[in-house]
PDB file of C-alpha atoms in Angstrom:
ATOM      1  CA  MET A   1     -21.001  -9.287  -9.320  1.00  0.00           C
ATOM      2  CA  VAL A   2     -19.991  -9.680  -5.549  1.00  0.00           C
ATOM      3  CA  ASP A   3     -23.103  -9.456  -3.392  1.00  0.00           C
ATOM      4  CA  VAL A   4     -23.129  -7.833   0.764  1.00  0.00           C
ATOM      5  CA  THR A   5     -24.913  -6.425   2.514  1.00  0.00           C
ATOM      6  CA  ALA A   6     -26.645  -3.291   1.976  1.00  0.00           C
ATOM      7  CA  ALA A   7     -25.782  -2.586   5.615  1.00  0.00           C
ATOM      8  CA  ALA A   8     -22.016  -2.847   4.147  1.00  0.00           C
ATOM      9  CA  CYS A   9     -19.984  -0.203   2.090  1.00  0.00           C
ATOM     10  CA  PRO A  10     -17.354   1.893   0.878  1.00  0.00           C
ATOM     11  CA  GLU A  11     -19.217   4.687   3.100  1.00  0.00           C
ATOM     12  CA  ASP A  12     -18.184   2.767   6.589  1.00  0.00           C
ATOM     13  CA  LEU A  13     -15.060   2.945   5.033  1.00  0.00           C
ATOM     14  CA  VAL A  14     -14.121   6.706   4.745  1.00  0.00           C
ATOM     15  CA  GLN A  15     -15.906   6.648   8.102  1.00  0.00           C
ATOM     16  CA  ALA A  16     -13.457   5.242   9.584  1.00  0.00           C
ATOM     17  CA  VAL A  17     -10.359   6.341   7.500  1.00  0.00           C
ATOM     18  CA  ARG A  18     -12.015  10.043   9.103  1.00  0.00           C
ATOM     19  CA  ALA A  19     -11.876   8.624  12.278  1.00  0.00           C
ATOM     20  CA  VAL A  20      -8.252   8.559  12.195  1.00  0.00           C
ATOM     21  CA  GLY A  21      -7.485  12.121  11.595  1.00  0.00           C
ATOM     22  CA  VAL A  22      -7.640  11.207   7.827  1.00  0.00           C
ATOM     23  CA  ARG A  23      -8.282  14.724   5.590  1.00  0.00           C
ATOM     24  CA  ASP A  24      -7.019  14.489   2.454  1.00  0.00           C
ATOM     25  CA  GLU A  25     -10.303  15.143   0.185  1.00  0.00           C
ATOM     26  CA  ARG A  26      -9.125  13.650  -2.390  1.00  0.00           C
ATOM     27  CA  LEU A  27      -8.263  10.009  -1.003  1.00  0.00           C
ATOM     28  CA  LEU A  28     -10.959  10.299   0.603  1.00  0.00           C
ATOM     29  CA  GLN A  29     -12.944   9.893  -2.664  1.00  0.00           C
ATOM     30  CA  ALA A  30     -10.864   6.905  -3.662  1.00  0.00           C
ATOM     31  CA  VAL A  31     -12.469   5.036  -0.130  1.00  0.00           C
ATOM     32  CA  ARG A  32     -15.649   6.148  -1.336  1.00  0.00           C
ATOM     33  CA  SER A  33     -15.418   4.880  -5.034  1.00  0.00           C
ATOM     34  CA  THR A  34     -12.973   1.881  -4.439  1.00  0.00           C
ATOM     35  CA  PRO A  35     -16.030  -1.121  -3.434  1.00  0.00           C
ATOM     36  CA  ARG A  36     -13.234  -2.991  -1.428  1.00  0.00           C
ATOM     37  CA  ALA A  37     -15.606  -6.198  -1.810  1.00  0.00           C
ATOM     38  CA  GLY A  38     -13.907  -6.531  -4.779  1.00  0.00           C
ATOM     39  CA  PHE A  39     -10.200  -6.334  -3.825  1.00  0.00           C
ATOM     40  CA  VAL A  40     -11.018  -9.771  -1.118  1.00  0.00           C
ATOM     41  CA  PRO A  41     -11.157 -13.269  -1.285  1.00  0.00           C
ATOM     42  CA  THR A  42     -14.536 -15.054  -1.503  1.00  0.00           C
ATOM     43  CA  GLU A  43     -15.152 -16.417   1.593  1.00  0.00           C
ATOM     44  CA  HIS A  44     -13.987 -13.087   3.618  1.00  0.00           C
ATOM     45  CA  ILE A  45     -16.563 -11.385   1.791  1.00  0.00           C
ATOM     46  CA  ALA A  46     -18.856 -10.310   5.126  1.00  0.00           C
ATOM     47  CA  HIS A  47     -15.920  -8.626   5.983  1.00  0.00           C
ATOM     48  CA  ALA A  48     -15.205  -6.484   3.302  1.00  0.00           C
ATOM     49  CA  TYR A  49     -16.316  -2.471   4.618  1.00  0.00           C
ATOM     50  CA  GLU A  50     -14.779  -3.082   8.401  1.00  0.00           C
ATOM     51  CA  ASP A  51     -11.861  -1.332   9.553  1.00  0.00           C
ATOM     52  CA  VAL A  52     -10.299  -4.445   9.336  1.00  0.00           C
ATOM     53  CA  PRO A  53      -7.007  -6.869   7.659  1.00  0.00           C
ATOM     54  CA  ILE A  54      -8.592  -9.440   5.816  1.00  0.00           C
ATOM     55  CA  PRO A  55      -6.189 -12.631   5.574  1.00  0.00           C
ATOM     56  CA  ILE A  56      -4.713 -13.731   2.163  1.00  0.00           C
ATOM     57  CA  ALA A  57      -2.732 -16.415   0.937  1.00  0.00           C
ATOM     58  CA  HIS A  58       0.777 -17.787   1.840  1.00  0.00           C
ATOM     59  CA  GLY A  59       0.000 -16.240   5.392  1.00  0.00           C
ATOM     60  CA  GLN A  60      -0.160 -12.321   4.183  1.00  0.00           C
ATOM     61  CA  VAL A  61      -2.885 -10.888   5.538  1.00  0.00           C
ATOM     62  CA  THR A  62      -4.301  -7.449   3.895  1.00  0.00           C
ATOM     63  CA  THR A  63      -3.670  -4.049   5.561  1.00  0.00           C
ATOM     64  CA  GLN A  64      -6.616  -2.344   6.701  1.00  0.00           C
ATOM     65  CA  PRO A  65      -8.396   0.570   5.065  1.00  0.00           C
ATOM     66  CA  SER A  66      -7.592   3.799   7.666  1.00  0.00           C
ATOM     67  CA  LEU A  67      -3.621   2.621   7.711  1.00  0.00           C
ATOM     68  CA  SER A  68      -3.842   1.894   4.411  1.00  0.00           C
ATOM     69  CA  ALA A  69      -4.797   6.054   4.072  1.00  0.00           C
ATOM     70  CA  THR A  70      -2.352   7.064   6.300  1.00  0.00           C
ATOM     71  CA  MET A  71       0.814   5.653   4.887  1.00  0.00           C
ATOM     72  CA  ILE A  72      -0.619   6.665   2.018  1.00  0.00           C
ATOM     73  CA  GLU A  73      -1.949  10.438   2.780  1.00  0.00           C
ATOM     74  CA  GLY A  74       1.441  10.616   4.525  1.00  0.00           C
ATOM     75  CA  LEU A  75       3.434  10.616   0.714  1.00  0.00           C
ATOM     76  CA  GLY A  76       1.112  13.793   0.519  1.00  0.00           C
ATOM     77  CA  LEU A  77       0.077  12.878  -3.790  1.00  0.00           C
ATOM     78  CA  THR A  78      -1.164  15.556  -5.536  1.00  0.00           C
ATOM     79  CA  GLY A  79      -2.325  13.516  -7.963  1.00  0.00           C
ATOM     80  CA  ARG A  80       1.069  14.104 -10.136  1.00  0.00           C
ATOM     81  CA  GLU A  81       2.966  11.088  -9.074  1.00  0.00           C
ATOM     82  CA  HIS A  82       5.166   7.969 -10.159  1.00  0.00           C
ATOM     83  CA  VAL A  83       4.651   5.840  -7.599  1.00  0.00           C
ATOM     84  CA  LEU A  84       6.318   2.192  -6.012  1.00  0.00           C
ATOM     85  CA  GLU A  85       3.950  -0.110  -3.936  1.00  0.00           C
ATOM     86  CA  VAL A  86       5.875  -2.733  -2.178  1.00  0.00           C
ATOM     87  CA  GLY A  87       3.530  -5.238  -1.166  1.00  0.00           C
ATOM     88  CA  SER A  88       0.571  -5.400  -3.940  1.00  0.00           C
ATOM     89  CA  GLY A  89      -1.838  -8.550  -2.222  1.00  0.00           C
ATOM     90  CA  LEU A  90      -5.103  -8.290  -4.032  1.00  0.00           C
ATOM     91  CA  GLY A  91      -4.919  -4.335  -4.983  1.00  0.00           C
ATOM     92  CA  TYR A  92      -6.549  -2.720  -2.442  1.00  0.00           C
ATOM     93  CA  GLN A  93      -5.166  -0.074  -1.463  1.00  0.00           C
ATOM     94  CA  THR A  94      -2.636  -0.411  -5.282  1.00  0.00           C
ATOM     95  CA  ALA A  95      -6.738   1.125  -6.504  1.00  0.00           C
ATOM     96  CA  LEU A  96      -6.263   3.817  -3.482  1.00  0.00           C
ATOM     97  CA  LEU A  97      -2.813   4.613  -4.585  1.00  0.00           C
ATOM     98  CA  ALA A  98      -4.260   4.793  -8.644  1.00  0.00           C
ATOM     99  CA  ARG A  99      -7.162   7.207  -7.625  1.00  0.00           C
ATOM    100  CA  VAL A 100      -4.614   9.611  -6.123  1.00  0.00           C
ATOM    101  CA  ALA A 101      -1.436   9.654  -8.395  1.00  0.00           C
ATOM    102  CA  ALA A 102      -0.417   9.750 -11.876  1.00  0.00           C
ATOM    103  CA  ASP A 103       0.681   6.371 -12.429  1.00  0.00           C
ATOM    104  CA  VAL A 104       1.124   2.998  -9.706  1.00  0.00           C
ATOM    105  CA  VAL A 105       4.152   0.651  -9.987  1.00  0.00           C
ATOM    106  CA  SER A 106       3.480  -2.487  -7.324  1.00  0.00           C
ATOM    107  CA  VAL A 107       5.926  -5.194  -7.176  1.00  0.00           C
ATOM    108  CA  GLU A 108       4.450  -8.372  -4.922  1.00  0.00           C
ATOM    109  CA  LEU A 109       7.117 -11.312  -4.063  1.00  0.00           C
ATOM    110  CA  TRP A 110       4.133 -14.180  -4.891  1.00  0.00           C
ATOM    111  CA  PRO A 111       2.794 -14.664  -8.608  1.00  0.00           C
ATOM    112  CA  ASP A 112       0.116 -15.770  -7.765  1.00  0.00           C
ATOM    113  CA  LEU A 113      -1.805 -12.428  -5.790  1.00  0.00           C
ATOM    114  CA  VAL A 114       0.048 -10.918  -8.409  1.00  0.00           C
ATOM    115  CA  ARG A 115      -2.628 -13.027 -10.925  1.00  0.00           C
ATOM    116  CA  ALA A 116      -4.849 -11.932  -8.305  1.00  0.00           C
ATOM    117  CA  ALA A 117      -4.108  -8.549  -8.096  1.00  0.00           C
ATOM    118  CA  ARG A 118      -4.464  -7.652 -12.038  1.00  0.00           C
ATOM    119  CA  ARG A 119      -7.621  -9.303 -11.650  1.00  0.00           C
ATOM    120  CA  ASN A 120      -9.018  -6.742  -9.101  1.00  0.00           C
ATOM    121  CA  LEU A 121      -7.711  -3.487 -10.772  1.00  0.00           C
ATOM    122  CA  ALA A 122      -8.954  -4.886 -14.915  1.00  0.00           C
ATOM    123  CA  ARG A 123     -12.687  -5.424 -13.201  1.00  0.00           C
ATOM    124  CA  GLN A 124     -12.620  -2.458 -11.195  1.00  0.00           C
ATOM    125  CA  GLY A 125     -11.226   0.243 -14.203  1.00  0.00           C
ATOM    126  CA  VAL A 126      -7.827   0.976 -13.270  1.00  0.00           C
ATOM    127  CA  ARG A 127      -5.555   1.121 -16.082  1.00  0.00           C
ATOM    128  CA  ASN A 128      -2.571   3.723 -14.519  1.00  0.00           C
ATOM    129  CA  ALA A 129      -1.365   0.571 -11.958  1.00  0.00           C
ATOM    130  CA  GLU A 130       0.827  -1.970 -13.055  1.00  0.00           C
ATOM    131  CA  VAL A 131       1.731  -5.239 -11.255  1.00  0.00           C
ATOM    132  CA  LEU A 132       4.409  -7.069 -11.156  1.00  0.00           C
ATOM    133  CA  VAL A 133       6.453 -10.621  -9.473  1.00  0.00           C
ATOM    134  CA  GLY A 134       9.503 -10.046  -7.847  1.00  0.00           C
ATOM    135  CA  ASP A 135      11.331  -8.955  -4.365  1.00  0.00           C
ATOM    136  CA  GLY A 136       9.975  -5.924  -3.167  1.00  0.00           C
ATOM    137  CA  GLY A 137      13.016  -5.083  -1.563  1.00  0.00           C
ATOM    138  CA  GLN A 138      15.037  -4.449  -4.954  1.00  0.00           C
ATOM    139  CA  GLY A 139      12.350  -2.625  -6.054  1.00  0.00           C
ATOM    140  CA  LEU A 140      12.221  -1.537  -9.864  1.00  0.00           C
ATOM    141  CA  PRO A 141      14.566  -0.232 -10.421  1.00  0.00           C
ATOM    142  CA  GLU A 142      13.529  -0.194 -14.519  1.00  0.00           C
ATOM    143  CA  HIS A 143      10.627   1.745 -13.960  1.00  0.00           C
ATOM    144  CA  ALA A 144      12.385   4.559 -11.144  1.00  0.00           C
ATOM    145  CA  PRO A 145      13.002   7.170  -9.853  1.00  0.00           C
ATOM    146  CA  TYR A 146       9.505   7.176  -8.626  1.00  0.00           C
ATOM    147  CA  ASP A 147       8.372  10.455  -6.367  1.00  0.00           C
ATOM    148  CA  ALA A 148       7.192   8.223  -4.025  1.00  0.00           C
ATOM    149  CA  VAL A 149       7.373   4.551  -2.178  1.00  0.00           C
ATOM    150  CA  ILE A 150       4.944   3.032   0.030  1.00  0.00           C
ATOM    151  CA  VAL A 151       6.481   0.017   1.441  1.00  0.00           C
ATOM    152  CA  SER A 152       3.394  -2.798   3.173  1.00  0.00           C
ATOM    153  CA  ALA A 153       5.574  -5.182   4.885  1.00  0.00           C
ATOM    154  CA  ALA A 154       8.424  -4.611   7.895  1.00  0.00           C
ATOM    155  CA  PHE A 155      11.455  -4.563   8.503  1.00  0.00           C
ATOM    156  CA  PRO A 156      14.091  -2.778  10.576  1.00  0.00           C
ATOM    157  CA  THR A 157      15.071  -0.457   8.058  1.00  0.00           C
ATOM    158  CA  VAL A 158      14.947   0.563   4.990  1.00  0.00           C
ATOM    159  CA  PRO A 159      16.703  -1.177   1.997  1.00  0.00           C
ATOM    160  CA  ALA A 160      19.123   0.580   0.054  1.00  0.00           C
ATOM    161  CA  PRO A 161      17.390  -0.334  -2.784  1.00  0.00           C
ATOM    162  CA  LEU A 162      14.111   1.623  -2.372  1.00  0.00           C
ATOM    163  CA  VAL A 163      16.432   4.622  -1.499  1.00  0.00           C
ATOM    164  CA  GLU A 164      18.445   4.771  -4.772  1.00  0.00           C
ATOM    165  CA  GLN A 165      15.046   4.190  -6.646  1.00  0.00           C
ATOM    166  CA  LEU A 166      13.573   7.207  -4.738  1.00  0.00           C
ATOM    167  CA  ARG A 167      14.159  10.916  -6.599  1.00  0.00           C
ATOM    168  CA  LEU A 168      15.494  13.833  -4.122  1.00  0.00           C
ATOM    169  CA  GLY A 169      12.249  15.290  -2.325  1.00  0.00           C
ATOM    170  CA  GLY A 170      10.787  12.082  -2.655  1.00  0.00           C
ATOM    171  CA  ARG A 171       8.816  10.528   0.301  1.00  0.00           C
ATOM    172  CA  LEU A 172       8.866   7.093   1.424  1.00  0.00           C
ATOM    173  CA  VAL A 173       6.441   5.556   4.566  1.00  0.00           C
ATOM    174  CA  GLN A 174       7.142   2.067   5.891  1.00  0.00           C
ATOM    175  CA  PRO A 175       6.347  -0.107   8.922  1.00  0.00           C
ATOM    176  CA  ILE A 176      10.099  -0.095  10.976  1.00  0.00           C
ATOM    177  CA  GLY A 177      10.231  -3.427  12.673  1.00  0.00           C
ATOM    178  CA  THR A 178      11.079  -6.892  12.985  1.00  0.00           C
ATOM    179  CA  GLY A 179       7.435  -7.326  12.280  1.00  0.00           C
ATOM    180  CA  GLY A 180       4.558  -7.519  14.524  1.00  0.00           C
ATOM    181  CA  ARG A 181       4.622  -4.035  16.062  1.00  0.00           C
ATOM    182  CA  GLU A 182       6.171  -1.555  14.176  1.00  0.00           C
ATOM    183  CA  GLU A 183       6.163   2.561  14.430  1.00  0.00           C
ATOM    184  CA  VAL A 184       4.942   3.577  10.612  1.00  0.00           C
ATOM    185  CA  VAL A 185       7.924   5.905   9.364  1.00  0.00           C
ATOM    186  CA  LEU A 186       7.864   8.721   6.675  1.00  0.00           C
ATOM    187  CA  PHE A 187      10.635   9.496   5.506  1.00  0.00           C
ATOM    188  CA  GLU A 188      11.806  11.987   2.462  1.00  0.00           C
ATOM    189  CA  ARG A 189      14.592  11.646   0.516  1.00  0.00           C
ATOM    190  CA  THR A 190      17.726  15.043   0.732  1.00  0.00           C
ATOM    191  CA  VAL A 191      20.985  15.014  -0.537  1.00  0.00           C
ATOM    192  CA  ILE A 192      22.473  13.420   2.375  1.00  0.00           C
ATOM    193  CA  GLY A 193      20.507  10.395   2.673  1.00  0.00           C
ATOM    194  CA  LEU A 194      16.675   9.708   3.902  1.00  0.00           C
ATOM    195  CA  GLU A 195      15.196  11.395   6.798  1.00  0.00           C
ATOM    196  CA  PRO A 196      12.882   9.891   9.287  1.00  0.00           C
ATOM    197  CA  ARG A 197      10.033  12.629   9.293  1.00  0.00           C
ATOM    198  CA  GLN A 198       7.333  12.005  11.131  1.00  0.00           C
ATOM    199  CA  VAL A 199       6.453   8.859  12.473  1.00  0.00           C
ATOM    200  CA  LEU A 200       2.748   8.449  11.694  1.00  0.00           C
ATOM    201  CA  MET A 201       1.433   5.802  14.045  1.00  0.00           C
ATOM    202  CA  LEU A 202       1.877   2.499  15.167  1.00  0.00           C
ATOM    203  CA  ALA A 203       0.174  -0.812  13.691  1.00  0.00           C
ATOM    204  CA  ARG A 204       1.741  -4.472  13.368  1.00  0.00           C
ATOM    205  CA  PHE A 205       2.323  -5.616   9.790  1.00  0.00           C
ATOM    206  CA  VAL A 206       4.176  -8.713   8.572  1.00  0.00           C
ATOM    207  CA  ARG A 207       7.863  -9.061   7.549  1.00  0.00           C
ATOM    208  CA  LEU A 208       9.312  -7.610   4.255  1.00  0.00           C
ATOM    209  CA  HIS A 209      11.205 -11.246   3.053  1.00  0.00           C
ATOM    210  CA  GLY A 210      13.288 -10.798   0.105  1.00  0.00           C
ATOM    211  CA  ARG A 211      17.198 -10.422  -0.640  1.00  0.00           C
ATOM    212  CA  HIS A 212      16.515  -6.884   1.039  1.00  0.00           C
ATOM    213  CA  GLY A 213      14.609  -8.723   3.867  1.00  0.00           C
ATOM    214  CA  TYR A 214      14.062 -11.589   6.356  1.00  0.00           C
ATOM    215  CA  PRO A 215      14.735 -15.139   4.154  1.00  0.00           C
ATOM    216  CA  SER A 216      11.443 -16.575   2.398  1.00  0.00           C
TER     217      SER A 216
END
């Protein structure tokens, strides 16, 4: 069991998430009931309930909770959706998604991060999320179609396989840019393709790597 100070708890993150405008009560409850301390490296436990990104292996960082919540809220989940997540990290965002969707399939490039995310999710009793090793830009066609897709890495365009795997009327959120300062954009798949609907916020993301991203 991981110990954190009594002064820090998930409710601190709920307040941070509210402060950026998130109002979905189901999502706020997911933040409240998901201990981030169970999803960060031991050496960063002291910062688990601060609304900040946390470094992890391979030069990656976790998405700060308020940003994750903003992106998830943009998907408009009702609890019935089959969701694809690109970029599992250590599983915190995966856990939030699992609490507000029917099920989540998450793809992560690094096998050691996949193993860690699986352990973290299992410890928290999350049973409706599957974390797999793969090239996120290629999605996971064997589990498609998806009702929603969330991409936690930046690229100037949405990878074509992700568009193809998103059902008609489905929503996709991705940071659009080169990695460093991006527009986080909400898209919807229509009969004529993927259409931008809203810029949710500006944020800093790591780059998307793989066949439909930057070279690893």
